[in-house]
Amino acid sequence: MATYNKRGYKPAKEKEEKLDNTFIEDTPNVDEKDSTTAKAFDALDQTASKTEEFVAKNQKYILGFLGAIAVVTIGYLMYQKFIVGPNEEEAANEIFVAQQNFQKAVDATTAQDSLFNLVLKGSEGKQGAVDIANQYSGTDAGNLANYYAGISYLNLGKYKEAIEYLEKFSSDDVMISTIAKGAIGDAFAQRNQPKEALEYYIKAAQMNENEFTTPRYLLKAGKTAYSLGNKADALKYFTEIKEKFESSQEAQNIDALIGMVQ
């Protein structure tokens, strides 16, 4: 059978499907907070990159700096172990005889000068306080030797040397540090330097308030102030003894001193 097309009839064209070869993923919604966080991470990434770049360029210098720190640290530890430690032990062995001679000199009623000289110069094959103080200046024993030397020189009438060594001495012991300060005052007083003596007597009186040293140095401060013509300060120091340390030996004649300066 013959086929024919009706007038005006056009066969339907197959619908062409347009294929887009570009694949576009759905873009998620990004709020402001997420955007800020992303920027922060970007900044961190950039900073990290710059840091890595800096390290890469300056690696030699950084390693050298770290090496220097390591050397200093190791050196300090080695110094403490092999130099300071043995020096402390050696100094302690050396000062033992000087300590014994010092105690004998303090307790003695006669021949004190010869004993104080032994403290300074040494005996029984051991060094004296002067050599120990100079040779072992960075040790505890060397520091204590300054005290022994200073007090020994004070008792031998060598006041300049006494001041020199006592000023080098320092201690956390409140009693002995107070006595050292007062002894410097005594040395200045013997050198006819009352202003300097008064300064150290006041320091000694104020360092550690107690029944033994405080009234002792208040009394010396009062007498020195009076000798300098400062009656008001002398009265203040004497009155403090009367009011705070009435049971001390220094308070026995304090009324007479108060009457003298009023």
PDB file of C-alpha atoms in Angstrom:
ATOM      1  CA  MET A   1       0.000   0.000   0.000  1.00  0.00           C
ATOM      2  CA  ALA A   2       1.259   3.343  -0.883  1.00  0.00           C
ATOM      3  CA  THR A   3       1.906   5.711   1.956  1.00  0.00           C
ATOM      4  CA  TYR A   4       1.553   9.385   1.698  1.00  0.00           C
ATOM      5  CA  ASN A   5       1.811  12.436   3.848  1.00  0.00           C
ATOM      6  CA  LYS A   6      -1.003  14.654   4.554  1.00  0.00           C
ATOM      7  CA  ARG A   7      -0.611  18.223   3.317  1.00  0.00           C
ATOM      8  CA  GLY A   8       1.128  20.278   5.867  1.00  0.00           C
ATOM      9  CA  TYR A   9       2.204  17.286   7.793  1.00  0.00           C
ATOM     10  CA  LYS A  10       5.803  17.243   8.971  1.00  0.00           C
ATOM     11  CA  PRO A  11       7.242  14.275  10.641  1.00  0.00           C
ATOM     12  CA  ALA A  12       8.149  14.944  14.222  1.00  0.00           C
ATOM     13  CA  LYS A  13      11.822  15.465  14.763  1.00  0.00           C
ATOM     14  CA  GLU A  14      13.391  13.465  17.460  1.00  0.00           C
ATOM     15  CA  LYS A  15      13.953  15.664  20.455  1.00  0.00           C
ATOM     16  CA  GLU A  16      17.628  16.392  20.737  1.00  0.00           C
ATOM     17  CA  GLU A  17      19.096  16.207  24.188  1.00  0.00           C
ATOM     18  CA  LYS A  18      21.665  18.840  24.842  1.00  0.00           C
ATOM     19  CA  LEU A  19      24.449  17.409  26.914  1.00  0.00           C
ATOM     20  CA  ASP A  20      26.466  19.830  29.022  1.00  0.00           C
ATOM     21  CA  ASN A  21      29.837  18.420  29.502  1.00  0.00           C
ATOM     22  CA  THR A  22      30.489  20.888  32.376  1.00  0.00           C
ATOM     23  CA  PHE A  23      29.694  19.328  35.734  1.00  0.00           C
ATOM     24  CA  ILE A  24      28.696  21.904  38.320  1.00  0.00           C
ATOM     25  CA  GLU A  25      28.447  20.789  41.909  1.00  0.00           C
ATOM     26  CA  ASP A  26      25.774  22.357  43.977  1.00  0.00           C
ATOM     27  CA  THR A  27      27.286  25.192  46.006  1.00  0.00           C
ATOM     28  CA  PRO A  28      26.471  24.883  49.713  1.00  0.00           C
ATOM     29  CA  ASN A  29      25.278  27.901  51.594  1.00  0.00           C
ATOM     30  CA  VAL A  30      28.172  29.529  53.517  1.00  0.00           C
ATOM     31  CA  ASP A  31      27.250  31.751  56.361  1.00  0.00           C
ATOM     32  CA  GLU A  32      29.360  34.621  57.630  1.00  0.00           C
ATOM     33  CA  LYS A  33      30.858  32.628  60.498  1.00  0.00           C
ATOM     34  CA  ASP A  34      32.082  29.875  58.160  1.00  0.00           C
ATOM     35  CA  SER A  35      33.527  32.488  55.834  1.00  0.00           C
ATOM     36  CA  THR A  36      35.445  34.139  58.689  1.00  0.00           C
ATOM     37  CA  THR A  37      36.794  30.782  59.835  1.00  0.00           C
ATOM     38  CA  ALA A  38      37.921  29.965  56.311  1.00  0.00           C
ATOM     39  CA  LYS A  39      39.746  33.293  56.092  1.00  0.00           C
ATOM     40  CA  ALA A  40      41.415  32.595  59.416  1.00  0.00           C
ATOM     41  CA  PHE A  41      42.658  29.222  58.207  1.00  0.00           C
ATOM     42  CA  ASP A  42      43.889  30.838  55.003  1.00  0.00           C
ATOM     43  CA  ALA A  43      45.801  33.377  57.075  1.00  0.00           C
ATOM     44  CA  LEU A  44      47.287  30.603  59.206  1.00  0.00           C
ATOM     45  CA  ASP A  45      48.315  28.717  56.109  1.00  0.00           C
ATOM     46  CA  GLN A  46      49.993  31.821  54.747  1.00  0.00           C
ATOM     47  CA  THR A  47      51.749  32.471  58.074  1.00  0.00           C
ATOM     48  CA  ALA A  48      52.887  28.866  58.258  1.00  0.00           C
ATOM     49  CA  SER A  49      54.259  29.107  54.747  1.00  0.00           C
ATOM     50  CA  LYS A  50      56.132  32.302  55.609  1.00  0.00           C
ATOM     51  CA  THR A  51      57.510  30.709  58.808  1.00  0.00           C
ATOM     52  CA  GLU A  52      58.660  27.655  56.898  1.00  0.00           C
ATOM     53  CA  GLU A  53      60.255  29.930  54.340  1.00  0.00           C
ATOM     54  CA  PHE A  54      62.019  31.927  57.074  1.00  0.00           C
ATOM     55  CA  VAL A  55      63.289  28.743  58.765  1.00  0.00           C
ATOM     56  CA  ALA A  56      64.492  27.378  55.446  1.00  0.00           C
ATOM     57  CA  LYS A  57      66.386  30.585  54.636  1.00  0.00           C
ATOM     58  CA  ASN A  58      67.845  31.045  58.137  1.00  0.00           C
ATOM     59  CA  GLN A  59      68.287  27.456  59.208  1.00  0.00           C
ATOM     60  CA  LYS A  60      72.031  27.820  59.662  1.00  0.00           C
ATOM     61  CA  TYR A  61      71.635  30.788  62.021  1.00  0.00           C
ATOM     62  CA  ILE A  62      68.783  29.206  63.985  1.00  0.00           C
ATOM     63  CA  LEU A  63      70.701  25.986  64.487  1.00  0.00           C
ATOM     64  CA  GLY A  64      73.715  28.022  65.536  1.00  0.00           C
ATOM     65  CA  PHE A  65      71.652  29.951  68.084  1.00  0.00           C
ATOM     66  CA  LEU A  66      70.133  26.770  69.510  1.00  0.00           C
ATOM     67  CA  GLY A  67      73.562  25.219  69.603  1.00  0.00           C
ATOM     68  CA  ALA A  68      74.897  28.199  71.534  1.00  0.00           C
ATOM     69  CA  ILE A  69      72.124  27.844  74.117  1.00  0.00           C
ATOM     70  CA  ALA A  70      72.889  24.154  74.464  1.00  0.00           C
ATOM     71  CA  VAL A  71      76.584  24.877  74.937  1.00  0.00           C
ATOM     72  CA  VAL A  72      75.883  27.514  77.632  1.00  0.00           C
ATOM     73  CA  THR A  73      73.472  25.202  79.476  1.00  0.00           C
ATOM     74  CA  ILE A  74      75.827  22.238  79.366  1.00  0.00           C
ATOM     75  CA  GLY A  75      78.725  24.479  80.355  1.00  0.00           C
ATOM     76  CA  TYR A  76      76.827  25.785  83.384  1.00  0.00           C
ATOM     77  CA  LEU A  77      75.914  22.276  84.523  1.00  0.00           C
ATOM     78  CA  MET A  78      79.489  21.095  84.031  1.00  0.00           C
ATOM     79  CA  TYR A  79      80.766  24.135  85.943  1.00  0.00           C
ATOM     80  CA  GLN A  80      78.433  23.413  88.852  1.00  0.00           C
ATOM     81  CA  LYS A  81      79.374  19.745  88.937  1.00  0.00           C
ATOM     82  CA  PHE A  82      83.101  19.777  88.296  1.00  0.00           C
ATOM     83  CA  ILE A  83      84.205  23.189  89.568  1.00  0.00           C
ATOM     84  CA  VAL A  84      81.744  24.666  92.082  1.00  0.00           C
ATOM     85  CA  GLY A  85      81.044  21.359  93.819  1.00  0.00           C
ATOM     86  CA  PRO A  86      84.712  20.386  94.352  1.00  0.00           C
ATOM     87  CA  ASN A  87      85.585  23.988  95.293  1.00  0.00           C
ATOM     88  CA  GLU A  88      82.881  24.008  97.992  1.00  0.00           C
ATOM     89  CA  GLU A  89      84.222  20.777  99.459  1.00  0.00           C
ATOM     90  CA  GLU A  90      87.827  21.903  99.268  1.00  0.00           C
ATOM     91  CA  ALA A  91      87.032  25.279 100.846  1.00  0.00           C
ATOM     92  CA  ALA A  92      85.064  23.609 103.644  1.00  0.00           C
ATOM     93  CA  ASN A  93      88.069  21.405 104.430  1.00  0.00           C
ATOM     94  CA  GLU A  94      90.394  24.408 104.445  1.00  0.00           C
ATOM     95  CA  ILE A  95      88.262  26.596 106.712  1.00  0.00           C
ATOM     96  CA  PHE A  96      87.770  23.985 109.441  1.00  0.00           C
ATOM     97  CA  VAL A  97      90.989  24.870 111.312  1.00  0.00           C
ATOM     98  CA  ALA A  98      90.340  28.611 110.936  1.00  0.00           C
ATOM     99  CA  GLN A  99      86.902  28.085 112.501  1.00  0.00           C
ATOM    100  CA  GLN A 100      88.435  26.284 115.454  1.00  0.00           C
ATOM    101  CA  ASN A 101      91.011  29.027 115.993  1.00  0.00           C
ATOM    102  CA  PHE A 102      88.317  31.695 115.755  1.00  0.00           C
ATOM    103  CA  GLN A 103      86.210  30.003 118.418  1.00  0.00           C
ATOM    104  CA  LYS A 104      89.255  29.649 120.669  1.00  0.00           C
ATOM    105  CA  ALA A 105      90.059  33.349 120.203  1.00  0.00           C
ATOM    106  CA  VAL A 106      86.511  34.431 121.041  1.00  0.00           C
ATOM    107  CA  ASP A 107      86.408  32.243 124.155  1.00  0.00           C
ATOM    108  CA  ALA A 108      89.925  33.065 125.351  1.00  0.00           C
ATOM    109  CA  THR A 109      90.674  35.511 128.146  1.00  0.00           C
ATOM    110  CA  THR A 110      94.375  35.760 127.287  1.00  0.00           C
ATOM    111  CA  ALA A 111      96.531  35.479 124.156  1.00  0.00           C
ATOM    112  CA  GLN A 112      93.640  36.483 121.944  1.00  0.00           C
ATOM    113  CA  ASP A 113      95.866  38.353 119.523  1.00  0.00           C
ATOM    114  CA  SER A 114      97.952  35.294 118.711  1.00  0.00           C
ATOM    115  CA  LEU A 115      94.812  33.228 118.140  1.00  0.00           C
ATOM    116  CA  PHE A 116      93.261  35.870 115.873  1.00  0.00           C
ATOM    117  CA  ASN A 117      96.515  35.937 113.914  1.00  0.00           C
ATOM    118  CA  LEU A 118      96.222  32.190 113.452  1.00  0.00           C
ATOM    119  CA  VAL A 119      92.698  32.733 112.126  1.00  0.00           C
ATOM    120  CA  LEU A 120      94.065  35.159 109.557  1.00  0.00           C
ATOM    121  CA  LYS A 121      97.278  33.383 108.580  1.00  0.00           C
ATOM    122  CA  GLY A 122      96.367  29.732 109.073  1.00  0.00           C
ATOM    123  CA  SER A 123      97.900  26.847 110.999  1.00  0.00           C
ATOM    124  CA  GLU A 124      98.331  23.060 110.948  1.00  0.00           C
ATOM    125  CA  GLY A 125      99.002  23.142 107.230  1.00  0.00           C
ATOM    126  CA  LYS A 126      95.670  24.845 106.472  1.00  0.00           C
ATOM    127  CA  GLN A 127      95.127  28.278 104.986  1.00  0.00           C
ATOM    128  CA  GLY A 128      93.950  31.233 107.018  1.00  0.00           C
ATOM    129  CA  ALA A 129      90.714  33.135 106.570  1.00  0.00           C
ATOM    130  CA  VAL A 130      92.296  35.758 104.302  1.00  0.00           C
ATOM    131  CA  ASP A 131      93.594  33.247 101.749  1.00  0.00           C
ATOM    132  CA  ILE A 132      90.378  31.221 101.886  1.00  0.00           C
ATOM    133  CA  ALA A 133      88.257  34.327 101.341  1.00  0.00           C
ATOM    134  CA  ASN A 134      90.342  35.313  98.315  1.00  0.00           C
ATOM    135  CA  GLN A 135      90.849  31.884  96.752  1.00  0.00           C
ATOM    136  CA  TYR A 136      87.325  30.566  97.300  1.00  0.00           C
ATOM    137  CA  SER A 137      85.379  33.798  96.907  1.00  0.00           C
ATOM    138  CA  GLY A 138      82.458  32.117  95.138  1.00  0.00           C
ATOM    139  CA  THR A 139      81.838  29.522  97.819  1.00  0.00           C
ATOM    140  CA  ASP A 140      79.940  29.504 101.110  1.00  0.00           C
ATOM    141  CA  ALA A 141      83.159  28.838 103.012  1.00  0.00           C
ATOM    142  CA  GLY A 142      84.872  31.725 101.215  1.00  0.00           C
ATOM    143  CA  ASN A 143      82.026  34.027 102.197  1.00  0.00           C
ATOM    144  CA  LEU A 144      82.213  32.919 105.841  1.00  0.00           C
ATOM    145  CA  ALA A 145      85.971  33.465 105.784  1.00  0.00           C
ATOM    146  CA  ASN A 146      85.258  37.156 105.122  1.00  0.00           C
ATOM    147  CA  TYR A 147      83.433  37.296 108.446  1.00  0.00           C
ATOM    148  CA  TYR A 148      86.219  35.535 110.368  1.00  0.00           C
ATOM    149  CA  ALA A 149      88.843  37.783 108.774  1.00  0.00           C
ATOM    150  CA  GLY A 150      86.830  40.954 109.439  1.00  0.00           C
ATOM    151  CA  ILE A 151      86.200  40.218 113.113  1.00  0.00           C
ATOM    152  CA  SER A 152      89.820  39.128 113.602  1.00  0.00           C
ATOM    153  CA  TYR A 153      91.153  42.337 112.064  1.00  0.00           C
ATOM    154  CA  LEU A 154      88.721  44.343 114.230  1.00  0.00           C
ATOM    155  CA  ASN A 155      90.081  42.717 117.387  1.00  0.00           C
ATOM    156  CA  LEU A 156      93.654  43.288 116.247  1.00  0.00           C
ATOM    157  CA  GLY A 157      93.012  47.001 115.724  1.00  0.00           C
ATOM    158  CA  LYS A 158      93.285  46.857 111.932  1.00  0.00           C
ATOM    159  CA  TYR A 159      90.050  48.672 111.256  1.00  0.00           C
ATOM    160  CA  LYS A 160      90.448  49.422 107.552  1.00  0.00           C
ATOM    161  CA  GLU A 161      90.962  45.726 106.810  1.00  0.00           C
ATOM    162  CA  ALA A 162      88.079  44.834 109.127  1.00  0.00           C
ATOM    163  CA  ILE A 163      85.700  47.052 107.149  1.00  0.00           C
ATOM    164  CA  GLU A 164      86.986  45.669 103.844  1.00  0.00           C
ATOM    165  CA  TYR A 165      86.275  42.039 104.699  1.00  0.00           C
ATOM    166  CA  LEU A 166      83.069  42.578 106.644  1.00  0.00           C
ATOM    167  CA  GLU A 167      81.552  44.517 103.747  1.00  0.00           C
ATOM    168  CA  LYS A 168      82.207  41.514 101.489  1.00  0.00           C
ATOM    169  CA  PHE A 169      80.313  39.230 103.839  1.00  0.00           C
ATOM    170  CA  SER A 170      76.620  38.431 103.367  1.00  0.00           C
ATOM    171  CA  SER A 171      74.387  35.924 105.097  1.00  0.00           C
ATOM    172  CA  ASP A 172      70.769  34.827 105.370  1.00  0.00           C
ATOM    173  CA  ASP A 173      71.373  34.248 109.071  1.00  0.00           C
ATOM    174  CA  VAL A 174      69.781  37.306 110.670  1.00  0.00           C
ATOM    175  CA  MET A 175      71.911  37.163 113.812  1.00  0.00           C
ATOM    176  CA  ILE A 176      75.336  36.895 112.249  1.00  0.00           C
ATOM    177  CA  SER A 177      74.491  39.409 109.501  1.00  0.00           C
ATOM    178  CA  THR A 178      73.379  41.884 112.188  1.00  0.00           C
ATOM    179  CA  ILE A 179      76.588  41.414 114.157  1.00  0.00           C
ATOM    180  CA  ALA A 180      78.633  41.943 110.978  1.00  0.00           C
ATOM    181  CA  LYS A 181      76.864  45.267 110.311  1.00  0.00           C
ATOM    182  CA  GLY A 182      77.401  46.374 113.902  1.00  0.00           C
ATOM    183  CA  ALA A 183      81.068  45.382 113.710  1.00  0.00           C
ATOM    184  CA  ILE A 184      81.526  47.649 110.694  1.00  0.00           C
ATOM    185  CA  GLY A 185      80.072  50.430 112.824  1.00  0.00           C
ATOM    186  CA  ASP A 186      82.615  49.630 115.559  1.00  0.00           C
ATOM    187  CA  ALA A 187      85.460  49.792 113.031  1.00  0.00           C
ATOM    188  CA  PHE A 188      84.330  53.208 111.769  1.00  0.00           C
ATOM    189  CA  ALA A 189      83.975  54.428 115.350  1.00  0.00           C
ATOM    190  CA  GLN A 190      87.558  53.366 116.075  1.00  0.00           C
ATOM    191  CA  ARG A 191      88.685  55.221 112.956  1.00  0.00           C
ATOM    192  CA  ASN A 192      87.027  58.369 114.351  1.00  0.00           C
ATOM    193  CA  GLN A 193      84.335  58.372 111.684  1.00  0.00           C
ATOM    194  CA  PRO A 194      81.200  58.728 113.832  1.00  0.00           C
ATOM    195  CA  LYS A 195      78.788  59.552 110.999  1.00  0.00           C
ATOM    196  CA  GLU A 196      79.630  56.317 109.201  1.00  0.00           C
ATOM    197  CA  ALA A 197      79.551  54.431 112.500  1.00  0.00           C
ATOM    198  CA  LEU A 198      76.075  55.764 113.303  1.00  0.00           C
ATOM    199  CA  GLU A 199      74.805  54.676 109.868  1.00  0.00           C
ATOM    200  CA  TYR A 200      75.840  51.073 110.506  1.00  0.00           C
ATOM    201  CA  TYR A 201      74.618  51.041 114.114  1.00  0.00           C
ATOM    202  CA  ILE A 202      71.176  52.079 112.918  1.00  0.00           C
ATOM    203  CA  LYS A 203      71.228  49.413 110.200  1.00  0.00           C
ATOM    204  CA  ALA A 204      72.202  46.781 112.747  1.00  0.00           C
ATOM    205  CA  ALA A 205      69.496  47.908 115.186  1.00  0.00           C
ATOM    206  CA  GLN A 206      66.804  47.743 112.519  1.00  0.00           C
ATOM    207  CA  MET A 207      67.790  44.478 110.839  1.00  0.00           C
ATOM    208  CA  ASN A 208      66.366  41.972 113.279  1.00  0.00           C
ATOM    209  CA  GLU A 209      64.545  43.104 116.383  1.00  0.00           C
ATOM    210  CA  ASN A 210      65.496  40.921 119.334  1.00  0.00           C
ATOM    211  CA  GLU A 211      66.511  41.201 122.988  1.00  0.00           C
ATOM    212  CA  PHE A 212      70.204  40.681 122.300  1.00  0.00           C
ATOM    213  CA  THR A 213      71.419  42.768 119.343  1.00  0.00           C
ATOM    214  CA  THR A 214      68.729  45.464 119.041  1.00  0.00           C
ATOM    215  CA  PRO A 215      69.272  47.206 122.417  1.00  0.00           C
ATOM    216  CA  ARG A 216      73.031  46.794 121.991  1.00  0.00           C
ATOM    217  CA  TYR A 217      73.121  48.764 118.743  1.00  0.00           C
ATOM    218  CA  LEU A 218      70.429  51.213 119.815  1.00  0.00           C
ATOM    219  CA  LEU A 219      72.674  52.115 122.738  1.00  0.00           C
ATOM    220  CA  LYS A 220      75.675  52.595 120.446  1.00  0.00           C
ATOM    221  CA  ALA A 221      73.558  54.608 118.030  1.00  0.00           C
ATOM    222  CA  GLY A 222      72.325  56.825 120.866  1.00  0.00           C
ATOM    223  CA  LYS A 223      75.813  57.489 122.240  1.00  0.00           C
ATOM    224  CA  THR A 224      77.171  58.202 118.742  1.00  0.00           C
ATOM    225  CA  ALA A 225      74.291  60.538 117.918  1.00  0.00           C
ATOM    226  CA  TYR A 226      74.920  62.383 121.181  1.00  0.00           C
ATOM    227  CA  SER A 227      78.633  62.725 120.350  1.00  0.00           C
ATOM    228  CA  LEU A 228      77.598  64.308 117.043  1.00  0.00           C
ATOM    229  CA  GLY A 229      75.455  66.836 118.949  1.00  0.00           C
ATOM    230  CA  ASN A 230      72.155  65.294 117.856  1.00  0.00           C
ATOM    231  CA  LYS A 231      70.360  65.036 121.200  1.00  0.00           C
ATOM    232  CA  ALA A 232      66.912  64.472 119.677  1.00  0.00           C
ATOM    233  CA  ASP A 233      67.994  61.293 117.894  1.00  0.00           C
ATOM    234  CA  ALA A 234      69.959  60.139 120.927  1.00  0.00           C
ATOM    235  CA  LEU A 235      66.847  60.565 123.072  1.00  0.00           C
ATOM    236  CA  LYS A 236      64.819  58.574 120.532  1.00  0.00           C
ATOM    237  CA  TYR A 237      67.219  55.622 120.614  1.00  0.00           C
ATOM    238  CA  PHE A 238      67.550  55.624 124.416  1.00  0.00           C
ATOM    239  CA  THR A 239      63.778  55.886 124.868  1.00  0.00           C
ATOM    240  CA  GLU A 240      63.236  52.900 122.547  1.00  0.00           C
ATOM    241  CA  ILE A 241      65.507  50.824 124.773  1.00  0.00           C
ATOM    242  CA  LYS A 242      63.551  51.865 127.862  1.00  0.00           C
ATOM    243  CA  GLU A 243      60.147  51.170 126.326  1.00  0.00           C
ATOM    244  CA  LYS A 244      60.845  47.982 124.374  1.00  0.00           C
ATOM    245  CA  PHE A 245      63.809  46.333 126.056  1.00  0.00           C
ATOM    246  CA  GLU A 246      63.526  47.201 129.743  1.00  0.00           C
ATOM    247  CA  SER A 247      64.851  43.781 130.799  1.00  0.00           C
ATOM    248  CA  SER A 248      68.021  44.053 128.695  1.00  0.00           C
ATOM    249  CA  GLN A 249      71.435  44.828 130.114  1.00  0.00           C
ATOM    250  CA  GLU A 250      71.533  48.071 128.115  1.00  0.00           C
ATOM    251  CA  ALA A 251      68.395  49.301 129.920  1.00  0.00           C
ATOM    252  CA  GLN A 252      69.997  49.211 133.393  1.00  0.00           C
ATOM    253  CA  ASN A 253      71.375  52.767 133.234  1.00  0.00           C
ATOM    254  CA  ILE A 254      69.118  54.055 130.501  1.00  0.00           C
ATOM    255  CA  ASP A 255      67.322  56.594 132.745  1.00  0.00           C
ATOM    256  CA  ALA A 256      70.593  58.372 133.399  1.00  0.00           C
ATOM    257  CA  LEU A 257      71.321  58.559 129.677  1.00  0.00           C
ATOM    258  CA  ILE A 258      67.816  59.849 128.945  1.00  0.00           C
ATOM    259  CA  GLY A 259      68.240  62.544 131.602  1.00  0.00           C
ATOM    260  CA  MET A 260      71.582  63.529 130.101  1.00  0.00           C
ATOM    261  CA  VAL A 261      70.181  64.205 126.625  1.00  0.00           C
ATOM    262  CA  GLN A 262      66.888  65.828 127.651  1.00  0.00           C
TER     263      GLN A 262
END
